[in-house]
Amino acid sequence: MRKEYLKLERVDGPLIVLSDIQDVAYGEIVTIKVDGGKDMRKGKVIKIEGDEVVIQVFEGTAGISTENASVKFTGKPLEIPLSKEILGRSFNGVGEPIDGAYQIVSNLRANTNGRPINPVARKYPKNFIQTGISSIDCLMTLIRGQKLPIFSGNGIAHNELAVQIVKQAKIEGANSDNFAVVFGAMGVRHDDASYFIRSFESAGVLDHVVMYLNMADDPIVERISTPRCALTAAEYLAFEHNMHVLVILTDMTSYAEALREISSTREEVPSRKGYPGYLYSDLSTIYERAGMLEDREGSITLIPILTMPNDDITHPIPDLTGFITEGQIVLSRELNQKNIYPPIAILPSLSRLMKDGIGEEYTREDHADLSNQIFSAYSKVQDIRALSQIIGEDDLSDVDKLYLQFGREFEERFISQKPTENRSIEETLDLGWKILSILPANELDRMPPEMIKKYYKAHKE
């Protein structure tokens, strides 16, 4: 029988503290009765020290005193009810409906903490996902079951890019019956959340989207639970109903800052820039839940979005994220200021699983060689641009001028496309050849002669 504790030791900001407590687990959910049951709240055990327990209250501690509240420990971690009825619904960060409809009724209640997929049970990701965005499909290809983050900055069009990927993503073997999107938002503004809902609705995909939304004015402890609720729902759809699930998590920076705030409240020793020393392992418990299983048809493809503070890619959040995930898509403020959308910085971006999901079997035989040659040529463009600022463009050699022309065409025609433009992989590769044909054939030093013979002349403009 569970005891109900009738008196608090103290109330400290968003925390309540109880003493002389036994048989309590870290992460356990509690129910808090305020003023004799007129106000019911939930909390989570975030620290146990001897017989003293610290609880973070989801709804905040306003109106709670040491005398007017009682606490009951549930003996369970945070669990959410799951069924296929979650599709088309919106929930808060702890799985409670916020769309005005009913709570999901189900016998299945899943622990949101989950666990990363056993490496032995993993299936290696290979299938190409077509996003319709040339720079991603050609140069940093997204693979089914991959975790590929978007590194952005404040004010850059990462929300628009995420919506375009959701609208246009085509997975081999997926159709409207077995494809779903799970969207988790942490610390977002109300207008950003409304933008996502409107965009999904106008694209006709809202019926296949599950949304877990934690707004900027919602409790920070709920922010910690939001990505875990989203991934728990994704695991259920992927591994119980064999669906192909695309998970979008934004903004992981808000999540990490919430983790830092809770760590500070618990008086833990801080690490780099005040973040807790366990930030890496905590992020890995989220990212490693993506993937595919050997004995299941479904898959979880994860695209976390994070805004780099001061556009600093060495900041702990993008730095540690890059260690765990399989590449990154980096957005450039310089391209964004040139009104190029999507403003993807090609050179620092990569997909580590790309090599296994492209080529004749998946996309086209020339894909890998074309990608390598574009990277090489665009890298040389940066050097020539730096040189032209010193000696002037007029004094460059004829070949160097062709490289500058290639750079301009590449940014304006290949990287840049409309938010509604959906290019097939064939259109993307053909466009890459057309722009590459600006350069003389003898400059294509990463391209096998047989590929030059087959594709270069055919696309020479």
Coordinates of N, CA and C in Angstrom, one line a residue, residues 251-330:
D251 N 13.5 22.1 -30.3 CA 14.9 22.4 -30.5 C 15.7 21.8 -29.4
M252 N 16.7 20.9 -29.8 CA 17.5 20.2 -28.8 C 18.3 21.1 -28.0
T253 N 18.6 22.4 -28.4 CA 19.3 23.3 -27.6 C 18.4 23.7 -26.4
S254 N 17.1 23.9 -26.6 CA 16.2 24.1 -25.5 C 16.2 23.0 -24.5
Y255 N 16.2 21.7 -25.0 CA 16.3 20.6 -24.2 C 17.5 20.6 -23.3
A256 N 18.7 20.8 -23.9 CA 20.0 20.8 -23.2 C 20.0 21.9 -22.1
E257 N 19.4 23.1 -22.4 CA 19.4 24.2 -21.5 C 18.5 23.8 -20.3
A258 N 17.4 23.1 -20.6 CA 16.5 22.7 -19.5 C 17.2 21.7 -18.6
L259 N 18.0 20.8 -19.2 CA 18.8 19.8 -18.5 C 19.8 20.6 -17.6
R260 N 20.4 21.6 -18.1 CA 21.4 22.4 -17.4 C 20.7 23.1 -16.2
E261 N 19.5 23.6 -16.4 CA 18.8 24.3 -15.3 C 18.4 23.3 -14.2
I262 N 18.0 22.1 -14.6 CA 17.6 21.1 -13.5 C 18.9 20.6 -12.8
S263 N 20.0 20.5 -13.6 CA 21.2 20.1 -12.9 C 21.7 21.1 -11.9
S264 N 21.5 22.4 -12.3 CA 21.9 23.5 -11.4 C 21.0 23.4 -10.1
T265 N 19.7 23.2 -10.3 CA 18.8 23.1 -9.2 C 19.2 22.0 -8.2
R266 N 19.7 20.9 -8.8 CA 20.1 19.8 -8.0 C 21.5 19.9 -7.4
E267 N 22.1 21.1 -7.7 CA 23.4 21.5 -7.1 C 24.5 20.5 -7.6
E268 N 24.4 20.1 -8.8 CA 25.4 19.2 -9.4 C 26.6 20.0 -9.9
V269 N 27.8 19.3 -9.9 CA 29.0 20.0 -10.4 C 28.9 20.2 -11.9
P270 N 29.0 21.5 -12.4 CA 28.8 21.7 -13.8 C 30.1 21.3 -14.6
S271 N 29.9 21.1 -15.9 CA 31.0 20.8 -16.8 C 31.1 22.0 -17.8
R272 N 31.4 21.7 -19.0 CA 31.6 22.8 -20.0 C 30.4 23.7 -20.2
K273 N 30.7 25.0 -20.1 CA 29.7 26.1 -20.2 C 28.5 25.8 -19.3
G274 N 28.7 25.2 -18.1 CA 27.7 25.0 -17.1 C 26.8 23.8 -17.4
Y275 N 26.9 23.1 -18.5 CA 26.1 21.9 -18.8 C 26.6 20.8 -17.9
P276 N 25.7 19.8 -17.5 CA 26.1 18.7 -16.7 C 27.1 17.8 -17.4
G277 N 27.9 17.1 -16.6 CA 28.9 16.2 -17.2 C 28.3 15.1 -17.9
Y278 N 27.1 14.7 -17.6 CA 26.4 13.6 -18.3 C 25.6 14.0 -19.5
L279 N 25.9 15.2 -20.1 CA 25.1 15.6 -21.2 C 25.2 14.7 -22.4
Y280 N 26.5 14.2 -22.6 CA 26.7 13.3 -23.7 C 25.9 12.0 -23.6
S281 N 25.9 11.4 -22.4 CA 25.2 10.1 -22.2 C 23.7 10.4 -22.2
D282 N 23.2 11.5 -21.7 CA 21.8 11.8 -21.8 C 21.3 12.0 -23.2
L283 N 22.1 12.7 -24.0 CA 21.7 12.9 -25.4 C 21.7 11.5 -26.2
S284 N 22.6 10.7 -25.8 CA 22.7 9.4 -26.5 C 21.5 8.5 -26.2
T285 N 20.9 8.7 -25.0 CA 19.7 7.9 -24.7 C 18.5 8.3 -25.5
I286 N 18.6 9.5 -26.1 CA 17.5 10.0 -27.1 C 17.9 9.5 -28.5
Y287 N 19.1 9.9 -29.0 CA 19.5 9.7 -30.3 C 19.5 8.2 -30.7
E288 N 20.0 7.4 -29.7 CA 20.2 6.0 -30.1 C 18.9 5.1 -30.1
R289 N 17.8 5.8 -29.9 CA 16.5 5.1 -30.0 C 16.0 5.0 -31.5
A290 N 16.7 5.7 -32.3 CA 16.4 5.6 -33.8 C 17.1 4.4 -34.4
G291 N 16.5 3.9 -35.5 CA 17.1 2.8 -36.2 C 16.1 1.8 -36.7
M292 N 16.6 0.6 -37.0 CA 15.8 -0.5 -37.5 C 16.2 -1.8 -36.8
L293 N 15.2 -2.7 -36.6 CA 15.5 -4.0 -36.0 C 15.4 -5.1 -37.1
E294 N 16.2 -6.2 -36.8 CA 16.3 -7.3 -37.7 C 15.0 -8.0 -38.0
D295 N 14.2 -8.1 -36.9 CA 13.0 -8.9 -37.0 C 11.7 -8.0 -37.2
R296 N 11.9 -6.8 -37.5 CA 10.7 -5.9 -37.7 C 10.8 -5.2 -39.1
E297 N 9.7 -4.9 -39.7 CA 9.7 -4.2 -41.0 C 9.8 -2.7 -40.8
G298 N 9.3 -2.2 -39.6 CA 9.3 -0.7 -39.4 C 10.7 -0.1 -39.2
S299 N 10.7 1.2 -39.2 CA 12.0 2.0 -39.0 C 11.7 3.3 -38.3
I300 N 12.7 3.8 -37.6 CA 12.7 5.2 -37.0 C 13.8 6.0 -37.6
T301 N 13.5 7.0 -38.4 CA 14.5 7.9 -38.9 C 14.4 9.2 -38.1
L302 N 15.5 9.7 -37.6 CA 15.5 10.8 -36.6 C 16.2 12.0 -37.2
I303 N 15.5 13.2 -37.2 CA 16.1 14.4 -37.6 C 15.9 15.4 -36.4
P304 N 16.9 15.5 -35.5 CA 16.9 16.5 -34.5 C 17.4 17.8 -35.0
I305 N 16.7 18.9 -34.6 CA 17.2 20.2 -35.0 C 17.7 21.0 -33.8
L306 N 18.9 21.6 -33.9 CA 19.4 22.4 -32.8 C 19.9 23.7 -33.3
T307 N 19.7 24.7 -32.6 CA 20.2 26.1 -32.9 C 21.5 26.3 -32.2
M308 N 22.6 26.5 -32.9 CA 23.9 26.6 -32.3 C 24.1 28.0 -31.7
P309 N 24.3 28.1 -30.4 CA 24.5 29.4 -29.8 C 25.6 30.2 -30.4
N310 N 25.4 31.4 -30.9 CA 26.4 32.2 -31.6 C 26.9 31.6 -32.8
D311 N 26.1 30.7 -33.4 CA 26.5 29.9 -34.6 C 27.9 29.2 -34.4
D312 N 28.1 28.7 -33.2 CA 29.4 28.1 -32.8 C 29.2 26.5 -32.9
I313 N 29.8 25.9 -33.9 CA 29.6 24.5 -34.1 C 30.5 23.7 -33.1
T314 N 31.4 24.4 -32.4 CA 32.2 23.7 -31.3 C 31.5 23.8 -29.9
H315 N 30.3 24.4 -29.9 CA 29.5 24.5 -28.6 C 29.2 23.1 -28.2
P316 N 29.1 22.8 -26.9 CA 28.9 21.4 -26.4 C 27.7 20.7 -27.0
I317 N 26.6 21.4 -27.3 CA 25.4 20.7 -27.8 C 25.7 20.2 -29.2
P318 N 26.0 21.0 -30.2 CA 26.3 20.4 -31.5 C 27.6 19.5 -31.5
D319 N 28.5 19.8 -30.7 CA 29.8 19.0 -30.6 C 29.4 17.6 -30.2
L320 N 28.7 17.5 -29.1 CA 28.4 16.1 -28.6 C 27.4 15.4 -29.5
T321 N 26.4 16.2 -30.1 CA 25.4 15.6 -31.0 C 26.2 15.0 -32.2
G322 N 27.2 15.7 -32.7 CA 27.9 15.2 -33.9 C 28.6 13.9 -33.6
F323 N 29.1 13.7 -32.3 CA 29.7 12.4 -32.0 C 28.7 11.3 -32.0
I324 N 27.5 11.5 -31.6 CA 26.5 10.4 -31.5 C 25.8 10.1 -32.8
T325 N 25.5 11.1 -33.5 CA 24.7 10.9 -34.8 C 25.6 10.6 -36.0
E326 N 24.9 10.3 -37.1 CA 25.6 9.8 -38.3 C 25.7 10.9 -39.3
G327 N 26.4 12.0 -38.9 CA 26.5 13.1 -39.8 C 25.8 14.4 -39.3
Q328 N 25.7 15.4 -40.2 CA 25.0 16.6 -39.9 C 24.7 17.4 -41.1
I329 N 23.6 18.2 -41.1 CA 23.3 19.1 -42.1 C 23.5 20.5 -41.5
V330 N 24.4 21.3 -41.9 CA 24.7 22.6 -41.3 C 24.1 23.7 -42.2

